[in-house]
mmCIF file of C-alpha atoms in Angstrom:
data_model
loop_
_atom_site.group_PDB
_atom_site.id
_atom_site.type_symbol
_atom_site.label_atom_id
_atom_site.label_comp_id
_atom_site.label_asym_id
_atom_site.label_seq_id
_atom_site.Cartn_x
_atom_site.Cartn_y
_atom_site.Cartn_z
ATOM 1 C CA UNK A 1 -31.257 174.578 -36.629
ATOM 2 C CA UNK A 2 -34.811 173.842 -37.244
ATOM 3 C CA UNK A 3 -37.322 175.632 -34.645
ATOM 4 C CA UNK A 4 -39.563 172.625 -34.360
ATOM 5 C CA UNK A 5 -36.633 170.408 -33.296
ATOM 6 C CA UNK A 6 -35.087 173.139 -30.752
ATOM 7 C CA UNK A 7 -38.523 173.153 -29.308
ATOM 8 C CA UNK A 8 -38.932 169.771 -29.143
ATOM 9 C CA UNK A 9 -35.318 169.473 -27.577
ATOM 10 C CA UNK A 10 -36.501 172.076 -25.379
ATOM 11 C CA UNK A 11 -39.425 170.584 -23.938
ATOM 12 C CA UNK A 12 -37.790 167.579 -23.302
ATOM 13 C CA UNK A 13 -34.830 168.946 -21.962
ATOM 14 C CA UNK A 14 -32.065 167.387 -24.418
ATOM 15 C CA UNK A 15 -28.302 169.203 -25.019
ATOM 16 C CA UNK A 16 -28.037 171.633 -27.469
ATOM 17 C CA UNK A 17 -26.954 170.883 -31.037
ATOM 18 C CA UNK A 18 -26.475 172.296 -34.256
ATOM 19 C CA UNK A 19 -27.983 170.962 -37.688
ATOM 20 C CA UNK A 20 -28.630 173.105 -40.334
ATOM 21 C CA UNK A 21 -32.513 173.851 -41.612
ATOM 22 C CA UNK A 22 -34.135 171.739 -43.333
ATOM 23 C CA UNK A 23 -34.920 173.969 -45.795
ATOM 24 C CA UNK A 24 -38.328 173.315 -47.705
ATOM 25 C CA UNK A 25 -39.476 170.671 -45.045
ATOM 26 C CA UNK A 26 -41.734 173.216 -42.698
ATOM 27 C CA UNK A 27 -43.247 176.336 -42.917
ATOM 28 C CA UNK A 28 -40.719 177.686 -40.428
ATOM 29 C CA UNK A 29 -37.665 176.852 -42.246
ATOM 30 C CA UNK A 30 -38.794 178.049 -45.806
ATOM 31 C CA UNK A 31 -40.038 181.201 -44.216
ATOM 32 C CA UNK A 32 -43.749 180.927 -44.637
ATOM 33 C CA UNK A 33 -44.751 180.436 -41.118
ATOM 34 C CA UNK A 34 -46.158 183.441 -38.867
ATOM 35 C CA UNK A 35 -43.098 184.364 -37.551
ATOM 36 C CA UNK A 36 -39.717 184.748 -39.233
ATOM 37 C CA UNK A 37 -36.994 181.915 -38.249
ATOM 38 C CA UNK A 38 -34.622 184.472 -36.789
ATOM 39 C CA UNK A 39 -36.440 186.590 -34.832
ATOM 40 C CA UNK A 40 -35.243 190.243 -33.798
ATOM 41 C CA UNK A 41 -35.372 189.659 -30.192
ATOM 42 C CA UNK A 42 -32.438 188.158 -28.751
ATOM 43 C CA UNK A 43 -32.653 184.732 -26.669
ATOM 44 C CA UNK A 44 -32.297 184.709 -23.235
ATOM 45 C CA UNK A 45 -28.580 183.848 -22.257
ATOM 46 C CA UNK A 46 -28.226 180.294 -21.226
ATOM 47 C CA UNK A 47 -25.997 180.906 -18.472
ATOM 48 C CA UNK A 48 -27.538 182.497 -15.100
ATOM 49 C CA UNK A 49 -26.581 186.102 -14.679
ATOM 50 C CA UNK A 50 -23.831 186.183 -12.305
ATOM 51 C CA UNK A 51 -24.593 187.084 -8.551
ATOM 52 C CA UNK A 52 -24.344 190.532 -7.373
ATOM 53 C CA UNK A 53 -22.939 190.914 -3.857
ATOM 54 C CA UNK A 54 -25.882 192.008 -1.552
ATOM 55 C CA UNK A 55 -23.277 192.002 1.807
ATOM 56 C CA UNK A 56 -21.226 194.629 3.279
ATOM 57 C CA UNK A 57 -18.899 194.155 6.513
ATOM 58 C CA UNK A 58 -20.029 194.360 10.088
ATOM 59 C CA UNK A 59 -19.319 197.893 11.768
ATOM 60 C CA UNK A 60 -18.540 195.745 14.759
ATOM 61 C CA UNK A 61 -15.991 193.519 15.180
ATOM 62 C CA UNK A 62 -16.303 189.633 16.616
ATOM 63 C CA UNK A 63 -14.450 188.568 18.782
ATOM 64 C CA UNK A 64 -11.449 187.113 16.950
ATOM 65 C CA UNK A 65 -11.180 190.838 15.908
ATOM 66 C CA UNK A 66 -12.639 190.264 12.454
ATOM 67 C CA UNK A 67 -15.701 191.866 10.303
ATOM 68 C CA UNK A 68 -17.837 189.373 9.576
ATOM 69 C CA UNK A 69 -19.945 190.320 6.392
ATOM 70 C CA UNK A 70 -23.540 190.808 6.974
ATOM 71 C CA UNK A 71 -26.544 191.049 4.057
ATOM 72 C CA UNK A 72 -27.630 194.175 3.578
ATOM 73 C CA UNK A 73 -31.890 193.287 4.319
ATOM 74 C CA UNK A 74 -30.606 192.103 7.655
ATOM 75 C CA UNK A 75 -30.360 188.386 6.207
ATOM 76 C CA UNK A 76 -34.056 188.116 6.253
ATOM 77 C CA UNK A 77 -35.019 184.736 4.353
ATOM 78 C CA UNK A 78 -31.624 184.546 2.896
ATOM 79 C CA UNK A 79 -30.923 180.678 3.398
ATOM 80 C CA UNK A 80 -27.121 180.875 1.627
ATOM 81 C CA UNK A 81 -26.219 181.558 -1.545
ATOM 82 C CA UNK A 82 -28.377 182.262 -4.430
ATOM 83 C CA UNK A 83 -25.923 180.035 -6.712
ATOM 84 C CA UNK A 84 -24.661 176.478 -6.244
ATOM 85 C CA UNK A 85 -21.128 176.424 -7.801
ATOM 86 C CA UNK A 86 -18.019 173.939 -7.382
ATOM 87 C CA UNK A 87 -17.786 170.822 -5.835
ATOM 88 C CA UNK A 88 -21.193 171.176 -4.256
ATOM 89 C CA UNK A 89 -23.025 171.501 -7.832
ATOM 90 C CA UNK A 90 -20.808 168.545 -8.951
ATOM 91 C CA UNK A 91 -22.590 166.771 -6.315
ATOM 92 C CA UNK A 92 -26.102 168.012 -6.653
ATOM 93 C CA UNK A 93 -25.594 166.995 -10.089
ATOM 94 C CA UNK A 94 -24.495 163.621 -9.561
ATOM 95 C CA UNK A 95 -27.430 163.185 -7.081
ATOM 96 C CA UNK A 96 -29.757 164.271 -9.774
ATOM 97 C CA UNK A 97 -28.483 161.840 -12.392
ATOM 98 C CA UNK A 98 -28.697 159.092 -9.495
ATOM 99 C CA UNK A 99 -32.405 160.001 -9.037
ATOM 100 C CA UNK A 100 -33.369 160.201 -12.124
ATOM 101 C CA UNK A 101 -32.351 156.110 -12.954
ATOM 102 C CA UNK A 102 -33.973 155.362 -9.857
ATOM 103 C CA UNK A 103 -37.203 157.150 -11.173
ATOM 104 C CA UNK A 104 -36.792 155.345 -14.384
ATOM 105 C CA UNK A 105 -36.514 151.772 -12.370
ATOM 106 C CA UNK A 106 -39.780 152.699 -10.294
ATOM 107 C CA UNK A 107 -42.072 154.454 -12.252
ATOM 108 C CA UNK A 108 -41.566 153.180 -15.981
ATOM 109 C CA UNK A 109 -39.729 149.784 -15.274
ATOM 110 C CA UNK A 110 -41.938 148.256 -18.601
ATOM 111 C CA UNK A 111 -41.618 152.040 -20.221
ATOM 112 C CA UNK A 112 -39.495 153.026 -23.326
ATOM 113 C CA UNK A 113 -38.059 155.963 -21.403
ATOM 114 C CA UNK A 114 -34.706 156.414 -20.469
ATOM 115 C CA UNK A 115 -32.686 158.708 -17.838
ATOM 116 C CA UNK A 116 -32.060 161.223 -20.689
ATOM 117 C CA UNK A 117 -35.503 161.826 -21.615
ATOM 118 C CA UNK A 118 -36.835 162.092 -17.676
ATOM 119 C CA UNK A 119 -34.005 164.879 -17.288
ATOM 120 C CA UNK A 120 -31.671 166.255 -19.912
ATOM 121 C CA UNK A 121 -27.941 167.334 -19.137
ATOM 122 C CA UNK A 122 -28.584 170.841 -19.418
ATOM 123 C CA UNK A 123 -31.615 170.521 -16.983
ATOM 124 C CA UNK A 124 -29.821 168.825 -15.061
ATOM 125 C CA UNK A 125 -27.383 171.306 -14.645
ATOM 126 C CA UNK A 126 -30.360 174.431 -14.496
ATOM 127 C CA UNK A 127 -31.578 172.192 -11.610
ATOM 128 C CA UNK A 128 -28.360 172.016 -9.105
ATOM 129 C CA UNK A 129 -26.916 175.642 -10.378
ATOM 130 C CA UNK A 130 -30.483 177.554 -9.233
ATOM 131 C CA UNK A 131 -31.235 177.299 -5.741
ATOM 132 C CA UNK A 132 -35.332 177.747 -6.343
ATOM 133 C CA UNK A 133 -36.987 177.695 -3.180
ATOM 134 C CA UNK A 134 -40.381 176.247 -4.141
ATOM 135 C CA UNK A 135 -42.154 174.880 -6.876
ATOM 136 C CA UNK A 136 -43.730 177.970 -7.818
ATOM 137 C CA UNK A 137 -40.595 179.539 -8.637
ATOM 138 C CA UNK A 138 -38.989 176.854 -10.732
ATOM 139 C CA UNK A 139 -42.551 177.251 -12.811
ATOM 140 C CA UNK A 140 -41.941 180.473 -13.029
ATOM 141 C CA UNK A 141 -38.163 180.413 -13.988
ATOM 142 C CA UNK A 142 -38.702 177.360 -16.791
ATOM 143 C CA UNK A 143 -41.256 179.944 -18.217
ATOM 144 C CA UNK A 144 -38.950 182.783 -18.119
ATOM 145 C CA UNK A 145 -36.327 180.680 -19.978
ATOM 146 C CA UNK A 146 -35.708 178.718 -23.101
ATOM 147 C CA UNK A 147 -35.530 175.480 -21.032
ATOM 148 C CA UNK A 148 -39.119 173.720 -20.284
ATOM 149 C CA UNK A 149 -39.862 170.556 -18.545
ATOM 150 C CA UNK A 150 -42.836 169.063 -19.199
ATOM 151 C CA UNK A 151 -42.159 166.475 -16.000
ATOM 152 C CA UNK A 152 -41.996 169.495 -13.411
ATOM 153 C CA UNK A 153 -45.563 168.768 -11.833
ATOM 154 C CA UNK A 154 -45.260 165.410 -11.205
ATOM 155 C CA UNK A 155 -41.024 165.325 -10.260
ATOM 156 C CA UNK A 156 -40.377 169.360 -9.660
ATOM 157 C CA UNK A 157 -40.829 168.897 -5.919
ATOM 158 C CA UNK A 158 -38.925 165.625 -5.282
ATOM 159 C CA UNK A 159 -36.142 166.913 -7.009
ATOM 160 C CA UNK A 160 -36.237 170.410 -5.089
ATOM 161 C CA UNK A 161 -36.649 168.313 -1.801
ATOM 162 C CA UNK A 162 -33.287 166.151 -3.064
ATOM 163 C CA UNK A 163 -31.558 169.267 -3.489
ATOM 164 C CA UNK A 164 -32.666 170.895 0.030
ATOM 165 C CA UNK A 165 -31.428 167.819 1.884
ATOM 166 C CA UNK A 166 -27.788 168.131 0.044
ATOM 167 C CA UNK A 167 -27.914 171.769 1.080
ATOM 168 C CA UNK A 168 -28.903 170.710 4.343
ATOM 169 C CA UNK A 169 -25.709 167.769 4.237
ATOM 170 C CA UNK A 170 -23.186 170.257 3.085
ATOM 171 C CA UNK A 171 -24.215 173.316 5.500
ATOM 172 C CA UNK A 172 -24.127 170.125 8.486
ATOM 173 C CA UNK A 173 -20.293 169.295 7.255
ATOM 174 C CA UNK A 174 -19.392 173.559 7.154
ATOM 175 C CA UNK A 175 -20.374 174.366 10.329
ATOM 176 C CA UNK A 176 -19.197 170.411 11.255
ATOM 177 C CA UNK A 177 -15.341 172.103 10.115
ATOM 178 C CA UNK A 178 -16.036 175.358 12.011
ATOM 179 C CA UNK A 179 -16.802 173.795 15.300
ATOM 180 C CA UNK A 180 -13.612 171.716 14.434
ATOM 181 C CA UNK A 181 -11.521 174.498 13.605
ATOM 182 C CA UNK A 182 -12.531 176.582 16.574
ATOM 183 C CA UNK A 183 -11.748 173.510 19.251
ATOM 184 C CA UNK A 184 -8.254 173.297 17.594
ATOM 185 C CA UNK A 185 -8.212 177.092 18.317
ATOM 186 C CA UNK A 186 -8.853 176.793 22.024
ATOM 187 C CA UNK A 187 -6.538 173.361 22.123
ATOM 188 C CA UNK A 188 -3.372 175.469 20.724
ATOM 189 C CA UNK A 189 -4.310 178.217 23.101
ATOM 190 C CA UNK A 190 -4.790 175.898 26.594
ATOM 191 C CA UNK A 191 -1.549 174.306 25.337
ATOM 192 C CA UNK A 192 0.008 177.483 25.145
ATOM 193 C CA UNK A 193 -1.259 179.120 28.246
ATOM 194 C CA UNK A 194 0.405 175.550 29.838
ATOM 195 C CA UNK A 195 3.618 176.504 28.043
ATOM 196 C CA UNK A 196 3.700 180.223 29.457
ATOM 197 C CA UNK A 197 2.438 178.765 33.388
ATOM 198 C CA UNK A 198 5.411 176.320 33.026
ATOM 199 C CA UNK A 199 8.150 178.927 32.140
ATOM 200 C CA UNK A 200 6.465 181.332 34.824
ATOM 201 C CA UNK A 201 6.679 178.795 37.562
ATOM 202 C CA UNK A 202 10.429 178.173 35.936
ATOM 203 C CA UNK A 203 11.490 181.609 36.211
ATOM 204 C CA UNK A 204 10.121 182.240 39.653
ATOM 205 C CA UNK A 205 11.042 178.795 41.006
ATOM 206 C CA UNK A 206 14.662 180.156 42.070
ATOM 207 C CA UNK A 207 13.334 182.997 44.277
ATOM 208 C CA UNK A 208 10.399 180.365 45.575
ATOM 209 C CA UNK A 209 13.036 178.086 46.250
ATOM 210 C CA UNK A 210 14.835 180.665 47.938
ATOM 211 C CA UNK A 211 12.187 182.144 50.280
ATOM 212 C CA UNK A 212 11.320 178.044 50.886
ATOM 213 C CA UNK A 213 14.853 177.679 51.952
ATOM 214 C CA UNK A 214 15.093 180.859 54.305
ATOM 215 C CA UNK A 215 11.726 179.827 55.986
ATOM 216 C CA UNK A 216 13.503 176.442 56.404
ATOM 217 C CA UNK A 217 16.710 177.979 57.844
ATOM 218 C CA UNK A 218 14.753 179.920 60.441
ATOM 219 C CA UNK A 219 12.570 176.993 61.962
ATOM 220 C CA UNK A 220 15.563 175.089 62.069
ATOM 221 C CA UNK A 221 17.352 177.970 63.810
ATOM 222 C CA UNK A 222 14.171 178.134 66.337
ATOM 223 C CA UNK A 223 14.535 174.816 66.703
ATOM 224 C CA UNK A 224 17.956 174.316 68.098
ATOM 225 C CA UNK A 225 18.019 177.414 70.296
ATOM 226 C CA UNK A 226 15.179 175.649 71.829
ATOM 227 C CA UNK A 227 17.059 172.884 72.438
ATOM 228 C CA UNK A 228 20.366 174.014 73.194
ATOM 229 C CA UNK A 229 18.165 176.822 76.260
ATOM 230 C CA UNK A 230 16.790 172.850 77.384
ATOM 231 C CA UNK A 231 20.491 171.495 77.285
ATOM 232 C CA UNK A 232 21.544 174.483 79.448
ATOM 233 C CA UNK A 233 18.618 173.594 82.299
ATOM 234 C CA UNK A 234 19.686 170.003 82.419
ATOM 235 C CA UNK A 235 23.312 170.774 82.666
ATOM 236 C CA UNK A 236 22.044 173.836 85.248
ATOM 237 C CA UNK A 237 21.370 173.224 89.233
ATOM 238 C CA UNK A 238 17.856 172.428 89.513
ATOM 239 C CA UNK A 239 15.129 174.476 90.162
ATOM 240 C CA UNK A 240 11.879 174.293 91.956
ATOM 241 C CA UNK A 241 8.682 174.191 89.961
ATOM 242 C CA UNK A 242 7.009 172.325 87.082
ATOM 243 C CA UNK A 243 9.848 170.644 84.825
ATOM 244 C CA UNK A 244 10.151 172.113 81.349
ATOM 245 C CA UNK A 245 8.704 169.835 78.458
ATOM 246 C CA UNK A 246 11.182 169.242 76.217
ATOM 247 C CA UNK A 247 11.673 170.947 72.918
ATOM 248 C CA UNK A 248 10.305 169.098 69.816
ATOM 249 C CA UNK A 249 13.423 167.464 67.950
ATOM 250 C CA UNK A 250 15.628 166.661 71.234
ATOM 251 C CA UNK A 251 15.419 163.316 71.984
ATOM 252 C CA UNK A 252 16.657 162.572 68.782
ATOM 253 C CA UNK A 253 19.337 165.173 68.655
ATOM 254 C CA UNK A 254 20.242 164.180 72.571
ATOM 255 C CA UNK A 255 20.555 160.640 71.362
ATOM 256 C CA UNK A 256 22.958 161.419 68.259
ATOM 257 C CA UNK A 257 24.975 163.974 70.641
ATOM 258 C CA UNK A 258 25.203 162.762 73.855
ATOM 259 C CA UNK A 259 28.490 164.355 75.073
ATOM 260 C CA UNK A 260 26.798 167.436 75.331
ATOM 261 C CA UNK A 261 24.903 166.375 78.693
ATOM 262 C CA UNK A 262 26.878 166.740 81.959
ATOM 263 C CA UNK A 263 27.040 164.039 84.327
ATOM 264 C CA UNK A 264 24.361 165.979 86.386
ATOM 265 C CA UNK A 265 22.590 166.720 83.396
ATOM 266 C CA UNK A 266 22.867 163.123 81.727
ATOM 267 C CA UNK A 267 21.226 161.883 85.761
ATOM 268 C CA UNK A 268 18.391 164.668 85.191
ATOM 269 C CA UNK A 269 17.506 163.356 81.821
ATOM 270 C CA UNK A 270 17.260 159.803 82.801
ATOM 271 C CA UNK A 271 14.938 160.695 85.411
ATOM 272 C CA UNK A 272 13.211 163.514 83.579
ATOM 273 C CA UNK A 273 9.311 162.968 84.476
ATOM 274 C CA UNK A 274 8.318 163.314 80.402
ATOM 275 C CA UNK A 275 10.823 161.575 79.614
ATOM 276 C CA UNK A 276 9.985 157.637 78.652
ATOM 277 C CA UNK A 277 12.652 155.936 75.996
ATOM 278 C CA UNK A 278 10.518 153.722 73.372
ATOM 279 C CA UNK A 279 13.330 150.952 73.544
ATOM 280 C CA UNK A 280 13.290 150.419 77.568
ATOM 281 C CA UNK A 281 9.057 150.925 77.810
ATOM 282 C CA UNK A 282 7.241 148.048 79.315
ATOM 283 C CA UNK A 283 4.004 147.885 77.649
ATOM 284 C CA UNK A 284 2.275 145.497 81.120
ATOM 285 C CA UNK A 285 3.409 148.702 82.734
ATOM 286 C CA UNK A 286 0.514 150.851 83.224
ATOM 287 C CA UNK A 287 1.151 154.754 83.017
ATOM 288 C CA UNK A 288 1.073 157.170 85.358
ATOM 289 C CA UNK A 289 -2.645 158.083 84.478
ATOM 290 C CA UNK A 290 -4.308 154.711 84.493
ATOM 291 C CA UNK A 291 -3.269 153.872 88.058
ATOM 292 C CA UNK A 292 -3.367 150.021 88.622
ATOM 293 C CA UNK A 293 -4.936 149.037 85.865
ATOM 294 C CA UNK A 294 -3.066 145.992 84.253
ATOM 295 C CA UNK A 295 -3.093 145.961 80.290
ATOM 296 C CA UNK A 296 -2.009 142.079 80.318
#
């Protein structure tokens, strides 16, 4: 191909091609120019060189038990990856291409430039694979390389700010998925901590149900020896002294067994000083403790 039209697809950034020299046209292609028109030197490959991995595994693990990896400077200004590869570089190329019409509609609207010539392909794709940090260092890598942009003063930052703010979108939606991933982690692990508590209480309910039961037996047991000892005074001669107070539960179970009263005890009972049946209680009739007093 003819050096003066690889440098001028060079400066403006255009795909490669391949056309033959055009033999006797320039002094580069017949040979007579300063320099020969295939040089000794090999060109710089066109691909970046592939990343070496500056990361080695934590000596201590987190606490899901992993390793995480760690960068060997102690991940001093290390922002990510040095490399912008898959679907994220689709993107960042996309976005470029997107700019670069806008540019076209807002700075040359009356202009005979076009998308192409504001950005080549390839640049386009040197742009979003390099993750260059400032300005200064996209000068310095265009210089290093066989790619030049002549634009990179006047759109080198806007495009470097574009491509920040993607990084920025698509670091937002990773940790975004982490946060996501880890609240599903603690949701499986509350729902199975229920699980286990339910088949605890499940296994154990038998003996709690048990010990519930015996703890019922007993008061009831309590309960009716109490009440059969108060059965025994009524049907018993009487004594002098303060009358017992009846056990809880008796006028109920007195009134659903009545046969178990004597006639001297069933006489007792109905004049038993505690004793006042709800169904025969005159409510004009004051007690004992209000004296006169009249509640009508």
């Amino acid at each position: 191909m003819c050096p003066h039209l690889r440098s001028a697809d060079n400066f403006f950034g255009n795909p490669p091609r391949t056309i033959a020299p055009c033999g006797e046209c320039c002094d580069l292609c017949s040979g007579r120019g300063p320099f020969p028109a295939q040089s000794d030197q090999p060109l710089l490959p066109s691909t970046p060189p592939a990343v070496s991995s500056n990361s080695t595994p934590a000596s201590t693990p987190n606490k899901h038990g992993k390793r995480p990896r760690i960068t060997r400077d102690g991940g001093a200004d290390q922002a990510g990856p040095k490399f912008r590869t898959g679907a994220h570089l689709a993107s960042c190329k996309s976005a470029i291409e997107r700019w670069s019409f806008r540019v076209i509609k807002r700075d040359y609207t009356d202009g005979p430039f076009t998308a192409d010539m504001l950005v080549g392909s390839t640049l386009i794709t040197y742009l979003a694979h390099n993750r260059f940090r400032s300005l200064d260092e996209l000068r310095t890598a265009l210089g290093k390389s066989t790619r030049s942009w002549a634009l990179v003063e006047m759109y080198g930052q806007e495009v470097l700010d574009l491509l920040v703010r993607l990084d920025g979108e698509l670091k937002a939606e990773r940790q975004h998925a982490v946060q996501e991933k880890e609240n599903e982690r603690r949701r499986r692990e509350e729902e199975r901590a229920m699980v286990l508590e339910q088949r605890r209480i499940e296994l154990e309910a038998p003996g709690v149900w048990a010990r519930r039961q015996l703890r019922e037996n007993a008061r009831a047991a309590k309960q009716q020896k109490a009440i059969d000892e108060f059965i025994a005074k009524l049907n018993g001669p009487r004594k002098a002294g303060k009358p017992h107070r009846p056990s809880d539960g008796f006028l109920e179970y007195i009134t659903n067994n009545p046969h178990l009263l004597t006639p001297s005890g069933t006489d007792r009972w109905a004049t038993y000083p505690p004793h006042v049946p709800l169904a025969t209680t005159d409510l004009n009739q004051p007690p004992l403790f209000l004296g006169n007093i009249s509640l009508s």
